[in-house]
CSV table of C-alpha atoms in Angstrom, one decimal:
chain,number,residue,atom,x,y,z
A,1,MET,CA,-67.5,87.1,28.0
A,2,LEU,CA,-66.0,90.4,29.0
A,3,GLN,CA,-67.6,93.7,28.4
A,4,PHE,CA,-65.6,96.8,29.2
A,5,ILE,CA,-67.7,99.7,30.5
A,6,CYS,CA,-65.9,102.7,29.1
A,7,GLY,CA,-66.8,105.5,31.4
A,8,GLN,CA,-65.1,108.6,32.7
A,9,SER,CA,-61.6,108.5,34.1
A,10,ASP,CA,-59.3,111.1,35.7
A,11,ARG,CA,-56.3,109.7,34.0
A,12,TYR,CA,-57.4,108.7,30.5
A,13,SER,CA,-59.8,109.8,27.8
A,14,GLN,CA,-62.6,107.4,27.0
A,15,SER,CA,-60.9,106.8,23.6
A,16,GLU,CA,-57.6,105.9,25.3
A,17,LEU,CA,-59.4,103.6,27.7
A,18,ALA,CA,-61.2,101.8,24.9
A,19,GLN,CA,-58.0,101.4,23.0
A,20,MET,CA,-56.2,99.9,26.0
A,21,ALA,CA,-59.0,97.5,26.7
A,22,ILE,CA,-58.9,96.4,23.0
A,23,GLU,CA,-55.1,96.0,23.2
A,24,GLY,CA,-55.7,93.8,26.2
A,25,GLY,CA,-57.9,91.5,24.2
A,26,CYS,CA,-61.4,92.8,25.0
A,27,VAL,CA,-63.7,92.7,22.0
A,28,TRP,CA,-66.8,94.2,23.5
A,29,ILE,CA,-66.8,97.9,24.5
A,30,GLN,CA,-69.8,99.6,26.2
A,31,LEU,CA,-69.6,103.4,26.0
A,32,ARG,CA,-71.1,105.1,29.1
A,33,MET,CA,-71.3,108.8,28.7
A,34,PRO,CA,-72.0,111.3,31.5
A,35,GLN,CA,-75.6,112.4,31.5
A,36,ASP,CA,-74.5,116.0,31.0
A,37,ALA,CA,-72.2,115.3,28.1
A,38,ASP,CA,-72.6,117.8,25.3
A,39,ALA,CA,-73.5,116.7,21.7
A,40,GLY,CA,-70.0,117.5,20.3
A,41,TYR,CA,-68.2,115.4,22.9
A,42,LEU,CA,-70.6,112.5,22.4
A,43,ARG,CA,-70.2,112.8,18.6
A,44,ASP,CA,-66.4,113.0,18.7
A,45,THR,CA,-65.9,110.2,21.2
A,46,GLY,CA,-68.5,108.0,19.6
A,47,ALA,CA,-66.8,108.5,16.2
A,48,ASP,CA,-63.4,107.6,17.6
A,49,LEU,CA,-64.8,104.4,19.2
A,50,VAL,CA,-66.8,103.4,16.1
A,51,ALA,CA,-63.6,103.6,14.0
A,52,MET,CA,-61.4,102.0,16.6
A,53,CYS,CA,-63.8,99.0,17.1
A,54,ARG,CA,-64.2,98.6,13.4
A,55,ASP,CA,-60.5,98.4,12.8
A,56,ALA,CA,-60.1,95.9,15.7
A,57,SER,CA,-63.2,93.9,14.8
A,58,ALA,CA,-64.5,94.7,18.3
A,59,PHE,CA,-68.1,95.1,19.2
A,60,LEU,CA,-69.4,98.5,20.3
A,61,ILE,CA,-72.6,99.3,22.3
A,62,PHE,CA,-73.8,102.6,23.7
A,63,GLU,CA,-75.4,102.7,27.2
A,64,ASP,CA,-78.8,104.3,27.3
A,65,MET,CA,-78.4,106.1,23.9
A,66,PRO,CA,-80.4,104.3,21.3
A,67,GLU,CA,-81.0,107.3,19.0
A,68,GLN,CA,-77.3,108.1,19.0
A,69,ALA,CA,-76.4,104.5,18.3
A,70,ARG,CA,-78.7,104.4,15.3
A,71,GLU,CA,-77.2,107.7,14.0
A,72,MET,CA,-73.7,106.4,14.3
A,73,GLY,CA,-74.2,102.9,13.1
A,74,VAL,CA,-73.2,101.3,16.5
A,75,HIS,CA,-73.8,97.5,17.0
A,76,GLY,CA,-76.3,97.9,19.8
A,77,VAL,CA,-77.4,99.4,23.1
A,78,HIS,CA,-77.5,98.5,26.8
A,79,ILE,CA,-80.5,99.9,28.7
A,80,THR,CA,-80.0,100.7,32.3
A,81,ARG,CA,-82.8,103.2,32.7
A,82,GLY,CA,-86.4,102.6,31.7
A,83,GLY,CA,-86.6,98.9,32.0
A,84,LEU,CA,-88.0,96.4,29.6
A,85,ALA,CA,-90.4,98.9,28.0
A,86,ARG,CA,-87.4,101.1,26.9
A,87,ALA,CA,-85.5,98.0,25.7
A,88,VAL,CA,-88.5,97.0,23.6
A,89,GLU,CA,-88.7,100.5,22.1
A,90,THR,CA,-84.9,100.3,21.4
A,91,ARG,CA,-85.4,97.0,19.6
A,92,GLU,CA,-88.1,98.6,17.4
A,93,LEU,CA,-85.9,101.6,16.7
A,94,LEU,CA,-82.7,99.7,15.9
A,95,GLY,CA,-84.2,96.7,14.1
A,96,PRO,CA,-83.5,93.0,14.4
A,97,GLU,CA,-79.8,93.1,13.6
A,98,ALA,CA,-78.8,95.2,16.6
A,99,VAL,CA,-77.9,93.8,20.0
A,100,VAL,CA,-80.1,95.0,22.8
A,101,GLY,CA,-79.4,94.3,26.4
A,102,VAL,CA,-81.3,95.5,29.5
A,103,GLU,CA,-80.9,95.6,33.3
A,104,LEU,CA,-83.7,93.8,35.0
A,105,ALA,CA,-84.5,92.6,38.5
A,106,THR,CA,-87.4,90.2,38.4
A,107,LEU,CA,-88.0,86.7,37.0
A,108,ALA,CA,-91.1,87.9,35.2
A,109,ASP,CA,-89.2,90.7,33.4
A,110,ILE,CA,-86.3,88.4,32.5
A,111,ASP,CA,-88.8,85.9,31.0
A,112,ALA,CA,-90.6,88.7,29.1
A,113,ALA,CA,-87.2,90.0,27.8
A,114,GLN,CA,-86.4,86.8,26.1
A,115,ARG,CA,-89.9,86.7,24.5
A,116,ALA,CA,-89.4,90.3,23.4
A,117,ASP,CA,-86.3,89.5,21.4
A,118,ILE,CA,-83.8,91.1,23.9
A,119,ASP,CA,-80.4,89.6,23.5
A,120,TYR,CA,-79.1,89.6,27.0
A,121,VAL,CA,-80.0,90.8,30.5
A,122,SER,CA,-77.9,92.2,33.4
A,123,LEU,CA,-78.8,92.2,37.0
A,124,PRO,CA,-78.5,95.3,39.3
A,125,ALA,CA,-75.1,95.7,40.8
A,126,SER,CA,-76.8,96.2,44.2
A,127,MET,CA,-78.3,92.7,44.2
A,128,GLU,CA,-76.5,90.2,46.4
A,129,VAL,CA,-74.7,87.3,44.6
A,130,GLU,CA,-76.8,84.7,46.5
A,131,ARG,CA,-80.0,86.4,45.2
A,132,CYS,CA,-78.6,86.6,41.7
A,133,ALA,CA,-77.8,82.9,41.8
A,134,GLU,CA,-81.4,82.1,42.8
A,135,LEU,CA,-82.8,84.4,40.2
A,136,ILE,CA,-80.6,83.0,37.4
A,137,ALA,CA,-81.4,79.4,38.4
A,138,ALA,CA,-85.1,80.1,38.4
A,139,ALA,CA,-84.9,81.8,35.0
A,140,ARG,CA,-82.9,78.9,33.5
A,141,ALA,CA,-85.4,76.4,34.9
A,142,ALA,CA,-88.2,78.4,33.3
A,143,GLY,CA,-86.4,78.2,29.9
A,144,LEU,CA,-84.1,81.2,29.8
A,145,THR,CA,-81.5,80.8,27.1
A,146,ILE,CA,-80.1,84.3,26.6
A,147,PRO,CA,-76.9,85.4,28.6
A,148,VAL,CA,-77.1,87.0,32.0
A,149,VAL,CA,-74.2,89.5,32.6
A,150,ALA,CA,-72.9,90.6,35.9
A,151,THR,CA,-72.1,94.3,36.1
A,152,GLY,CA,-70.9,96.8,38.7
A,153,ASP,CA,-67.7,97.2,40.7
A,154,ILE,CA,-66.3,93.8,39.7
A,155,TYR,CA,-62.7,92.9,40.5
A,156,PRO,CA,-60.6,89.8,39.6
A,157,GLU,CA,-61.3,88.1,42.9
A,158,ASP,CA,-65.1,88.3,42.1
A,159,VAL,CA,-65.0,86.4,38.8
A,160,GLU,CA,-65.1,82.8,40.0
A,161,VAL,CA,-67.9,83.6,42.5
A,162,LEU,CA,-70.0,85.3,39.7
A,163,LEU,CA,-69.5,82.5,37.2
A,164,THR,CA,-70.4,80.0,39.9
A,165,ALA,CA,-73.6,82.0,40.5
A,166,GLY,CA,-74.6,81.3,36.9
A,167,PHE,CA,-73.6,84.5,35.1
A,168,SER,CA,-72.6,84.1,31.5
A,169,GLY,CA,-70.1,87.0,31.5
A,170,ILE,CA,-69.1,90.2,33.3
A,171,ALA,CA,-69.2,93.9,32.5
A,172,VAL,CA,-66.2,95.6,34.2
A,173,GLY,CA,-65.5,99.3,34.5
A,174,LYS,CA,-63.4,100.7,37.4
A,175,ALA,CA,-61.2,97.7,37.8
A,176,ILE,CA,-59.8,98.4,34.3
A,177,SER,CA,-60.2,102.1,33.9
A,178,GLU,CA,-58.7,102.9,37.3
A,179,SER,CA,-55.9,100.4,37.0
A,180,ASN,CA,-52.2,101.5,36.7
A,181,ASP,CA,-52.1,99.3,33.6
A,182,PRO,CA,-55.5,98.9,31.9
A,183,VAL,CA,-54.1,96.6,29.2
A,184,SER,CA,-52.8,94.1,31.8
A,185,ALA,CA,-56.0,94.5,33.9
A,186,THR,CA,-58.0,93.5,30.8
A,187,GLU,CA,-55.7,90.6,30.2
A,188,GLU,CA,-56.1,89.4,33.8
A,189,PHE,CA,-59.9,89.3,33.5
A,190,LEU,CA,-59.8,87.5,30.2
A,191,THR,CA,-57.4,84.9,31.7
A,192,LEU,CA,-59.8,84.4,34.6
A,193,LEU,CA,-62.7,84.0,32.3
A,194,GLY,CA,-60.8,81.6,30.1
A,195,ARG,CA,-59.9,79.4,33.0
A,196,ALA,CA,-63.6,79.0,33.8
A,197,ASP,CA,-64.5,77.8,30.3
């Protein structure tokens, strides 16, 4: 599974980046807005991505913006700030059909996330791969069935290591958005993930 974290870029608009990732075959876009983004920019960019993802049958989630996701009819939300409590509030706000993911760092929180009807978890980018592998293995042994997604500054050479560590998928930002050719960069990640299936 490949998520494209569609953040800010010096070269492309967020709408252009999302379009190129979709052209490269990515079907899961995560919109990350700057914390100081004004309401008009969020509305316009969000509307562009909603229409683009609908036309491409791609999946769209907003990062840390549950209220805006509900207003715009987005598929779901990924929570990076506020932990499990915020993810549970998001589930209550968006209802059972939305996809809700959350960044967590402890076995207890990961176990609680599954019981709280959270759809997937990610681990902090600062956590070492060896520690991630231990945590994922312990969570699986304890009955975890939901996906665990790697996020952060992930590059093609990291994919095999992350999948070997037990991650179900990856969420990639800079390696695609700062590439000279975001379409080809997306295709490369999907090829690497496909080889691991």
